[in-house]
Short mmCIF file of C-alpha atoms in Angstrom, two decimals:
data_model
loop_
_atom_site.label_atom_id
_atom_site.label_comp_id
_atom_site.label_asym_id
_atom_site.label_seq_id
_atom_site.Cartn_x
_atom_site.Cartn_y
_atom_site.Cartn_z
CA MET A 1 108.51 6.09 32.33
CA THR A 2 110.10 9.46 31.57
CA GLY A 3 112.87 7.89 29.54
CA GLN A 4 110.40 5.78 27.56
CA VAL A 5 108.18 8.73 26.72
CA LEU A 6 111.04 10.95 25.60
CA GLY A 7 112.47 8.05 23.69
CA GLU A 8 109.25 7.64 21.72
CA LEU A 9 109.17 11.34 20.92
CA HIS A 10 112.79 11.44 19.87
CA GLY A 11 112.57 8.63 17.38
CA GLY A 12 112.94 5.70 19.73
CA ALA A 13 116.34 6.64 21.10
CA SER A 14 116.90 5.24 24.57
CA MET A 15 117.26 7.79 27.35
CA ASP A 16 117.81 7.43 31.06
CA ASP A 17 115.89 9.18 33.79
CA ASN A 18 118.53 11.90 34.04
CA ALA A 19 118.04 12.95 30.41
CA GLY A 20 117.15 16.60 29.92
CA ILE A 21 115.07 18.65 27.55
CA ARG A 22 116.07 21.74 25.58
CA ILE A 23 113.82 24.76 25.83
CA ASN A 24 113.76 28.14 24.10
CA VAL A 25 111.87 30.91 25.89
CA GLY A 26 111.70 33.94 23.63
CA GLY A 27 115.32 33.39 22.55
CA PHE A 28 116.59 32.36 25.97
CA LYS A 29 117.87 28.79 25.52
CA LYS A 30 118.48 26.34 28.32
CA ARG A 31 118.81 22.61 28.90
CA LEU A 32 117.03 21.26 31.99
CA GLN A 33 117.45 17.86 33.61
CA SER A 34 114.43 15.59 33.91
CA ASP A 35 115.00 14.84 37.59
CA THR A 36 115.01 18.60 38.31
CA LEU A 37 111.67 19.10 36.57
CA SER A 38 110.02 16.00 38.04
CA ARG A 39 110.30 17.47 41.54
CA PHE A 40 107.28 19.61 40.63
CA PRO A 41 105.06 17.32 38.53
CA GLU A 42 102.17 19.77 38.11
CA THR A 43 104.22 22.47 36.41
CA ARG A 44 104.14 22.98 32.63
CA LEU A 45 107.72 21.89 31.96
CA ALA A 46 107.38 18.74 34.06
CA ARG A 47 104.23 17.78 32.17
CA LEU A 48 106.26 17.81 28.94
CA LEU A 49 108.11 14.75 30.23
CA HIS A 50 104.91 12.70 29.98
CA CYS A 51 103.82 13.73 26.49
CA ARG A 52 103.47 10.83 24.05
CA SER A 53 102.71 12.70 20.84
CA LYS A 54 103.57 15.94 19.12
CA GLU A 55 99.95 17.07 19.50
CA SER A 56 100.20 16.75 23.28
CA ILE A 57 103.49 18.65 23.20
CA LEU A 58 101.97 21.55 21.27
CA GLU A 59 99.25 21.81 23.91
CA LEU A 60 101.96 22.80 26.38
CA CYS A 61 104.37 24.82 24.23
CA ASP A 62 104.11 27.10 21.20
CA ASP A 63 106.34 25.11 18.87
CA TYR A 64 108.56 22.04 18.76
CA ASP A 65 111.66 21.60 16.60
CA ASP A 66 112.05 17.95 15.62
CA ALA A 67 115.54 18.51 14.23
CA GLU A 68 116.93 20.30 17.27
CA LYS A 69 114.65 18.47 19.73
CA GLU A 70 113.81 21.85 21.21
CA PHE A 71 110.63 23.18 22.86
CA TYR A 72 109.80 26.80 22.07
CA PHE A 73 107.75 29.11 24.34
CA ASP A 74 106.67 32.56 23.21
CA ARG A 75 107.05 34.14 26.63
CA ASN A 76 108.98 37.03 28.17
CA PRO A 77 112.62 35.87 28.45
CA ALA A 78 113.32 38.46 31.16
CA LEU A 79 110.98 36.72 33.60
CA PHE A 80 112.05 33.15 32.87
CA PRO A 81 115.19 33.29 35.10
CA TYR A 82 112.84 33.54 38.08
CA VAL A 83 111.11 30.35 36.91
CA LEU A 84 114.47 28.70 36.35
CA ASN A 85 115.62 29.65 39.84
CA PHE A 86 112.42 28.07 41.22
CA TYR A 87 113.25 24.67 39.70
CA HIS A 88 116.71 24.75 41.28
CA THR A 89 115.80 26.12 44.73
CA GLY A 90 112.11 25.32 45.08
CA ARG A 91 111.27 28.93 45.95
CA LEU A 92 110.13 32.04 44.12
CA HIS A 93 111.53 35.51 44.70
CA VAL A 94 109.98 38.76 43.49
CA MET A 95 112.16 41.76 42.69
CA ALA A 96 110.84 45.22 43.56
CA GLU A 97 111.07 46.47 39.96
CA LEU A 98 108.83 43.74 38.59
CA CYS A 99 105.20 44.28 37.62
CA ILE A 100 103.28 42.12 40.09
CA PHE A 101 100.41 41.31 37.74
CA SER A 102 102.78 40.38 34.90
CA PHE A 103 104.78 38.17 37.27
CA SER A 104 101.57 36.57 38.57
CA GLN A 105 100.41 35.76 35.04
CA GLU A 106 103.82 34.35 34.19
CA ILE A 107 104.02 31.90 37.10
CA GLU A 108 100.41 30.91 36.45
CA TYR A 109 101.35 30.07 32.86
CA TRP A 110 104.24 27.87 34.01
CA GLY A 111 101.96 26.13 36.51
CA ILE A 112 103.75 27.41 39.62
CA ASN A 113 101.58 28.21 42.62
CA GLU A 114 101.92 31.33 44.73
CA PHE A 115 102.49 29.10 47.76
CA PHE A 116 106.12 28.79 46.63
CA ILE A 117 106.85 32.51 46.99
CA ASP A 118 109.44 32.73 49.74
CA SER A 119 108.55 34.37 53.03
CA CYS A 120 110.92 37.26 52.39
CA CYS A 121 108.86 38.33 49.34
CA SER A 122 105.40 37.01 50.13
CA SER A 123 104.09 39.93 52.21
CA THR A 124 105.22 42.54 49.71
CA TYR A 125 103.91 40.51 46.80
CA HIS A 126 100.40 40.05 48.19
CA CYS A 127 100.12 43.64 49.44
CA ARG A 128 101.06 44.97 46.01
CA LYS A 129 98.79 42.51 44.23
CA MET A 130 95.71 43.15 46.33
CA ASP A 131 96.43 46.92 46.44
CA GLN A 132 94.85 47.35 49.84
CA ASP A 133 95.83 47.17 53.46
CA ARG A 134 96.11 43.72 54.98
CA GLU A 135 96.45 42.58 58.54
CA ASP A 136 99.84 41.57 59.84
CA TRP A 137 99.56 37.78 60.11
CA ASP A 138 103.14 37.50 61.45
CA ASP A 139 102.09 38.39 64.98
CA LYS A 140 103.22 35.59 67.25
CA SER A 141 100.08 35.74 69.32
CA ASP A 142 97.96 35.02 66.24
CA GLU A 143 99.93 32.05 64.92
CA GLY A 144 97.43 29.61 66.39
CA SER A 145 94.38 31.68 65.50
CA THR A 146 94.28 30.78 61.81
CA THR A 147 94.39 27.31 60.30
CA SER A 148 96.13 26.55 57.06
CA SER A 149 94.34 24.72 54.29
CA PHE A 150 97.73 23.29 53.43
CA ASP A 151 98.02 21.71 56.88
CA GLU A 152 94.48 20.35 56.58
CA LEU A 153 95.38 18.76 53.27
CA LEU A 154 98.38 17.10 54.90
CA GLU A 155 96.11 15.76 57.63
CA PHE A 156 93.65 14.57 54.98
CA TYR A 157 96.39 12.64 53.15
CA SER A 158 97.69 11.30 56.43
CA ASP A 159 94.27 9.86 57.27
CA ALA A 160 93.85 8.47 53.75
CA SER A 161 97.22 6.72 53.92
CA LYS A 162 96.27 4.82 57.09
CA PHE A 163 93.89 2.61 55.11
CA ASP A 164 96.75 1.06 53.11
CA LYS A 165 97.78 -1.08 56.09
CA GLN A 166 94.25 -2.02 57.18
CA LEU A 167 91.97 -4.88 56.23
CA LEU A 168 89.86 -3.99 53.17
CA GLY A 169 91.64 -0.64 53.20
CA SER A 170 90.78 0.38 49.65
CA LEU A 171 87.06 -0.30 50.14
CA ARG A 172 86.95 1.40 53.52
CA ARG A 173 88.75 4.43 52.10
CA ARG A 174 86.16 4.81 49.33
CA VAL A 175 83.32 4.59 51.88
CA TRP A 176 85.14 7.06 54.16
CA LEU A 177 85.54 9.57 51.33
CA MET A 178 81.91 9.10 50.33
CA LEU A 179 80.60 9.72 53.87
CA ASP A 180 82.93 12.48 55.03
CA ASN A 181 83.21 14.53 51.82
CA PRO A 182 79.83 15.70 50.51
CA GLY A 183 80.15 16.32 46.79
CA TYR A 184 83.05 13.86 46.36
CA SER A 185 80.93 11.60 44.14
CA VAL A 186 77.35 11.12 43.00
CA ALA A 187 76.70 8.68 45.85
CA SER A 188 78.06 11.14 48.43
CA ARG A 189 75.82 13.89 47.05
CA ILE A 190 72.78 11.62 47.34
CA ILE A 191 73.67 10.71 50.93
CA SER A 192 74.26 14.37 51.75
CA ILE A 193 70.90 15.45 50.33
CA LEU A 194 69.08 12.63 52.14
CA SER A 195 70.79 13.51 55.42
CA ILE A 196 69.79 17.18 55.06
CA LEU A 197 66.18 16.21 54.37
CA VAL A 198 66.09 13.92 57.41
CA VAL A 199 67.50 16.68 59.64
CA LEU A 200 64.99 19.23 58.38
CA GLY A 201 62.15 16.72 58.67
CA SER A 202 63.13 15.90 62.25
CA ILE A 203 63.22 19.59 63.23
CA ALA A 204 59.91 20.23 61.46
CA THR A 205 58.13 17.41 63.32
CA MET A 206 59.51 18.67 66.64
CA CYS A 207 58.10 22.13 65.91
CA MET A 208 54.75 20.77 64.72
CA ASN A 209 54.49 18.56 67.81
CA SER A 210 54.51 21.71 69.97
CA MET A 211 51.49 23.18 68.15
CA ILE A 212 47.99 22.78 69.58
CA GLU A 213 46.61 21.82 66.18
CA PHE A 214 48.69 18.62 66.19
CA SER A 215 48.44 17.70 69.87
CA LEU A 216 46.64 14.47 70.88
CA MET A 217 45.25 13.40 74.26
CA ASP A 218 44.87 9.92 75.73
CA SER A 219 41.87 8.63 77.69
CA GLU A 220 43.17 10.24 80.87
CA GLY A 221 43.61 13.63 79.25
CA GLN A 222 47.39 13.40 79.12
CA PRO A 223 49.18 14.64 75.99
CA VAL A 224 50.60 11.92 73.75
CA GLU A 225 52.73 12.15 70.66
CA ASP A 226 51.18 11.82 67.22
CA PRO A 227 52.01 8.37 65.76
CA ARG A 228 52.94 10.03 62.46
CA PHE A 229 55.54 12.14 64.23
CA GLU A 230 56.85 9.07 66.02
CA ILE A 231 57.41 7.34 62.68
CA VAL A 232 59.39 10.31 61.38
CA GLU A 233 61.34 10.50 64.64
CA HIS A 234 62.25 6.82 64.62
CA PHE A 235 63.26 6.94 60.98
CA GLY A 236 65.45 9.96 61.69
CA ILE A 237 67.09 8.30 64.68
CA GLY A 238 67.68 5.16 62.65
CA TRP A 239 69.30 7.18 59.86
CA PHE A 240 71.47 9.23 62.24
CA THR A 241 72.56 6.10 64.08
CA LEU A 242 73.40 4.33 60.83
CA GLU A 243 75.43 7.35 59.71
CA LEU A 244 77.41 7.48 62.95
CA VAL A 245 78.05 3.73 63.05
CA ALA A 246 79.14 3.70 59.40
CA ARG A 247 81.52 6.61 59.89
CA PHE A 248 82.95 5.00 63.00
CA ALA A 249 83.38 1.65 61.22
CA VAL A 250 85.39 3.15 58.34
CA ALA A 251 87.24 5.82 60.35
CA PRO A 252 91.00 5.82 59.70
CA ASP A 253 91.72 6.20 63.43
CA LEU A 254 89.08 4.87 65.80
CA LEU A 255 90.82 6.14 68.94
CA HIS A 256 90.60 9.75 67.79
CA PHE A 257 87.22 9.52 66.07
CA PHE A 258 85.32 11.62 68.60
CA GLU A 259 87.98 14.32 68.68
CA HIS A 260 86.39 15.73 65.54
CA PRO A 261 83.65 18.26 66.42
CA LEU A 262 81.29 17.04 63.69
CA ASN A 263 81.41 13.49 65.05
CA VAL A 264 80.59 14.79 68.53
CA ILE A 265 77.59 16.62 67.07
CA ASP A 266 76.44 13.37 65.45
CA LEU A 267 76.63 11.62 68.81
CA VAL A 268 74.82 14.43 70.67
CA SER A 269 72.02 14.40 68.08
CA ILE A 270 71.03 10.79 68.86
CA LEU A 271 72.03 10.52 72.52
CA PRO A 272 68.88 12.24 73.93
CA PHE A 273 66.63 9.68 72.24
CA TYR A 274 68.42 6.68 73.73
CA LEU A 275 68.70 8.33 77.15
CA THR A 276 64.99 9.15 77.06
CA LEU A 277 64.21 5.54 76.12
CA LEU A 278 66.35 4.29 79.00
CA ILE A 279 64.74 6.69 81.49
CA ASN A 280 61.23 5.64 80.43
CA LEU A 281 62.13 2.00 80.97
CA VAL A 282 63.48 2.80 84.44
CA VAL A 283 60.37 4.82 85.35
CA GLU A 284 58.04 2.02 84.23
CA SER A 285 59.93 -0.55 86.29
CA SER A 286 60.32 1.72 89.35
CA PRO A 287 57.36 4.10 89.91
CA ALA A 288 59.29 5.74 92.79
CA LEU A 289 61.59 7.29 90.19
CA ALA A 290 58.76 9.07 88.41
CA ASN A 291 60.60 12.40 88.71
CA LEU A 292 63.04 11.13 86.10
CA GLY A 293 60.26 11.68 83.58
CA ARG A 294 60.96 15.40 83.79
CA VAL A 295 64.55 14.72 82.83
CA ALA A 296 63.27 12.86 79.79
CA GLN A 297 61.24 15.92 78.77
CA VAL A 298 64.35 18.09 78.97
CA LEU A 299 66.31 15.58 76.90
CA ARG A 300 63.63 15.66 74.23
CA LEU A 301 64.25 19.37 73.80
CA MET A 302 67.92 18.62 73.08
CA ARG A 303 66.80 17.31 69.70
CA ILE A 304 67.23 20.86 68.45
CA PHE A 305 70.98 20.20 68.40
CA ARG A 306 70.37 18.08 65.31
CA ILE A 307 70.31 21.22 63.26
CA LEU A 308 74.05 21.48 63.90
CA LYS A 309 74.44 18.35 61.77
CA LEU A 310 73.93 20.65 58.78
CA ALA A 311 77.46 21.90 59.42
CA ARG A 312 78.76 18.71 57.81
CA HIS A 313 77.05 19.73 54.58
CA SER A 314 77.48 23.52 54.81
CA THR A 315 80.73 25.34 54.17
CA GLY A 316 79.35 28.47 55.78
CA LEU A 317 78.49 26.78 59.08
CA ARG A 318 81.90 25.09 59.30
CA SER A 319 83.59 28.41 58.55
CA LEU A 320 81.49 30.10 61.24
CA GLY A 321 82.48 27.45 63.78
CA ALA A 322 86.16 27.79 62.88
CA THR A 323 85.90 31.57 63.12
CA LEU A 324 84.35 31.49 66.59
CA ARG A 325 86.83 28.86 67.76
CA ASN A 326 89.79 30.95 66.63
CA SER A 327 88.42 34.39 67.53
CA TYR A 328 88.34 34.04 71.31
CA LYS A 329 90.50 37.15 71.67
CA GLU A 330 88.16 39.29 69.61
CA VAL A 331 85.10 37.84 71.36
CA GLY A 332 86.78 38.52 74.69
CA LEU A 333 87.37 42.14 73.65
CA LEU A 334 83.72 42.47 72.65
CA LEU A 335 82.51 41.12 76.00
CA LEU A 336 84.99 43.30 77.88
CA TYR A 337 83.88 46.46 76.07
CA LEU A 338 80.23 45.61 76.67
CA ALA A 339 80.84 44.87 80.36
CA VAL A 340 82.61 48.21 80.86
CA GLY A 341 79.92 50.13 78.97
CA VAL A 342 77.03 48.37 80.73
CA SER A 343 78.55 49.00 84.16
CA PHE A 344 79.25 52.66 83.37
CA PHE A 345 75.89 53.60 81.88
CA SER A 346 73.84 51.52 84.32
CA VAL A 347 75.27 53.50 87.25
CA ILE A 348 74.58 56.80 85.49
CA ALA A 349 71.01 55.74 84.65
CA TYR A 350 70.42 54.64 88.23
CA THR A 351 71.69 57.98 89.54
CA VAL A 352 69.47 60.15 87.33
CA GLU A 353 66.36 57.94 87.16
CA LYS A 354 65.99 56.29 90.59
CA GLU A 355 63.59 58.95 91.87
CA ASP A 356 61.40 59.36 88.77
CA ASN A 357 61.37 55.85 87.24
CA GLU A 358 60.06 52.78 89.06
CA ASP A 359 61.77 50.43 86.55
CA LEU A 360 65.27 51.76 87.24
CA THR A 361 65.38 51.80 91.03
CA THR A 362 68.33 49.37 91.36
CA ILE A 363 71.66 49.03 89.61
CA PRO A 364 71.00 45.37 88.58
CA ALA A 365 67.75 46.52 86.93
CA CYS A 366 69.76 49.19 85.10
CA TRP A 367 72.15 46.51 83.86
CA TRP A 368 69.34 44.98 81.82
CA TRP A 369 68.42 48.35 80.32
CA ALA A 370 72.06 49.19 79.53
CA THR A 371 72.69 45.77 77.91
CA VAL A 372 69.62 46.09 75.68
CA SER A 373 70.55 49.66 74.74
CA MET A 374 74.27 49.03 74.04
CA THR A 375 73.50 46.07 71.80
CA THR A 376 70.97 48.31 69.96
CA VAL A 377 68.17 45.78 70.53
CA GLY A 378 65.87 48.27 72.19
CA TYR A 379 62.98 46.21 73.60
CA GLY A 380 61.37 49.34 75.02
CA ASP A 381 60.25 47.54 78.18
CA VAL A 382 62.34 49.92 80.29
CA VAL A 383 62.96 53.51 79.15
CA PRO A 384 64.28 56.67 80.86
CA VAL A 385 61.77 59.45 81.43
CA SER A 386 63.90 62.45 82.44
CA ILE A 387 65.82 64.64 79.99
CA VAL A 388 69.17 63.71 81.53
CA GLY A 389 68.18 60.04 81.38
CA LYS A 390 67.33 60.31 77.68
CA LEU A 391 70.67 61.99 76.99
CA THR A 392 72.36 59.17 78.89
CA ALA A 393 70.45 56.63 76.80
CA SER A 394 71.54 58.38 73.59
CA ALA A 395 75.19 58.25 74.68
CA CYS A 396 74.75 54.58 75.65
CA ILE A 397 73.37 53.69 72.21
CA LEU A 398 76.14 55.56 70.34
CA ALA A 399 78.81 53.96 72.52
CA GLY A 400 77.22 50.56 71.92
CA ILE A 401 77.48 50.99 68.15
CA LEU A 402 81.22 51.70 68.41
CA VAL A 403 81.82 48.95 70.95
CA VAL A 404 80.07 46.30 68.83
CA VAL A 405 81.39 47.36 65.42
CA LEU A 406 85.12 47.46 66.17
CA PRO A 407 85.69 43.79 67.25
CA ILE A 408 83.10 42.48 64.78
CA THR A 409 85.15 43.89 61.90
CA LEU A 410 88.10 41.73 62.96
CA ILE A 411 85.84 38.67 63.33
CA PHE A 412 84.31 39.27 59.89
CA ASN A 413 87.75 39.44 58.26
CA LYS A 414 88.64 36.11 59.81
CA PHE A 415 85.36 34.60 58.67
CA SER A 416 86.05 35.71 55.08
CA LEU A 417 89.47 34.07 55.21
CA PHE A 418 88.18 30.82 56.70
CA TYR A 419 85.30 30.64 54.23
CA LYS A 420 87.55 31.13 51.20
CA ARG A 421 90.04 28.56 52.43
CA GLN A 422 87.31 26.06 53.25
CA LYS A 423 85.92 26.34 49.72
CA GLN A 424 89.35 25.82 48.18
CA LEU A 425 90.01 22.91 50.54
CA GLU A 426 86.80 21.18 49.48
CA ILE A 427 87.66 21.61 45.81
CA ALA A 428 91.11 20.14 46.42
CA MET A 429 89.76 17.15 48.36
CA ARG A 430 87.17 16.35 45.72
CA SER A 431 89.91 16.18 43.08
CA CYS A 432 91.80 13.46 44.96
CA ASP A 433 92.10 10.00 43.45
CA PHE A 434 93.31 7.15 45.66
CA ASP A 435 92.47 4.29 43.33
CA GLU A 436 96.16 3.34 43.09
CA GLY A 437 96.70 3.69 46.80
CA ILE A 438 99.44 5.66 48.51
CA LYS A 439 102.84 4.02 48.30
CA GLU A 440 105.36 4.59 51.04
CA VAL A 441 108.48 6.46 49.97
CA PRO A 442 111.62 5.13 51.71
CA SER A 443 113.99 7.51 53.51
CA VAL A 444 111.62 10.43 53.25
CA ASN A 445 110.26 12.41 56.17
CA LEU A 446 106.56 11.71 56.58
CA ARG A 447 105.60 15.39 56.53
CA ASN A 448 107.69 16.01 53.42
CA TYR A 449 106.15 12.99 51.74
CA TYR A 450 102.59 14.15 52.26
CA ALA A 451 103.61 17.64 51.20
CA HIS A 452 104.87 16.11 47.95
CA LYS A 453 101.50 14.45 47.49
CA VAL A 454 99.74 17.76 48.04
CA LYS A 455 101.70 19.31 45.17
CA SER A 456 99.53 17.29 42.81
CA LEU A 457 96.57 19.36 44.02
CA MET A 458 98.17 22.75 43.39
CA ALA A 459 96.10 23.30 40.28
CA SER A 460 92.95 23.20 42.40
CA LEU A 461 94.43 25.71 44.84
CA SER A 462 95.68 28.21 42.25
CA ASN A 463 93.11 30.82 43.31
CA MET A 464 94.11 30.68 46.97
CA SER A 465 94.73 34.10 48.48
CA ARG A 466 97.57 35.28 50.67
CA SER A 467 99.50 32.70 52.66
CA SER A 468 99.70 32.69 56.44
CA PRO A 469 102.76 32.17 58.70
CA SER A 470 101.92 28.48 59.00
CA GLU A 471 102.03 28.20 55.21
CA HIS A 472 105.46 29.85 55.11
CA SER A 473 106.80 27.35 57.62
CA LEU A 474 105.20 24.51 55.64
CA THR A 475 106.79 25.69 52.39
CA GLU A 476 110.16 25.71 54.10
CA SER A 477 109.61 22.21 55.44
CA ILE A 478 108.72 20.93 51.97
CA HIS A 479 112.10 21.90 50.65
#
């Protein structure tokens, strides 16, 4: 295709796939081979290979010389050697004397993503660009604490490629994208909105059913559920069941379907209803098992877990879940600090208040007071009465502020990172087009192949912030 396109532009002359193009960057002239440029199809120079008219050429360069067959770019020639080195090595390097913002604008113009900055220059580059202190993400203990959007994209392409060898793969892939990617298409947005409304309606009916104004009694004076609420409940269960069955039917890997947390939430949201139905049938057939009815009442309360289904449609909730899942060290520090503080101040409060305060006569009772005080909740149900006790309470509250704030800052920073990456990941996934399928590339490592596919999404990820250690290792594996 490349040879045909260049042939049309150059007056019909036949050219092979190894033909090159001549470029002039502010007076710096160079001839580049087509196969070198085509390794990075989303870059500006590689896109020139697919131009079919002079108008399309001039959209990518500043001028084109028909006589010399030369593309002219009015850019800084001093920075172009870095771009040229990227096409030959697949990596970007940043010299210390360069202006970071000028370099950033230059690689953005050429369509090169910051992901390709080599690990030896990446930390310095991002620290200088952001002009503020950043955490050291190279710590070995934290390698598993942050997930890479790049790795998630590889997993996404890996799942999408599995449909090519399955029956009705193309159709199933479209349904899979529609159900698992809210916002991917108009149909997926409609399904997402309907699912949100059903979840909210189900939670609303559960809350209204607990209110006296909506309670009904049978002839024996026993509470019964409002038929209107039952209709809403059955419709919701039918919708949730249909969603789960449809996702399971079109899943790329059925054996690992329930390894995804969101699919487990879908199952938990409908399981109480069917267990309750089964228990009621058993109780009706065997009156001796009437105590199982209490179990059914508990299961009905588990319907509140349906609100977690909103995580499938909310970037914030998914980011919060990822943050908590990968912040166990920070959460552990928070609990440890609280445990030490509660134990310390509860003993002091017991010592100074046991004779004057009936509410603080035991150390376990003081634990409750210290926990409420250190977390700055302050119920006021138990308070010290002596001067020394009030001073102890003041120290407990001040210590609680420090204890809570320090780990939460680390957790908040992680949440900000996960949220930003999740947003960029969603944008990248929505830009995917699998209408032509995914062809297998012979003699290519599977990871490298999917990484090559992800390069086509680099334009959607151009605003991604600093890369993590996992991204550095991925960049190295690509090349």
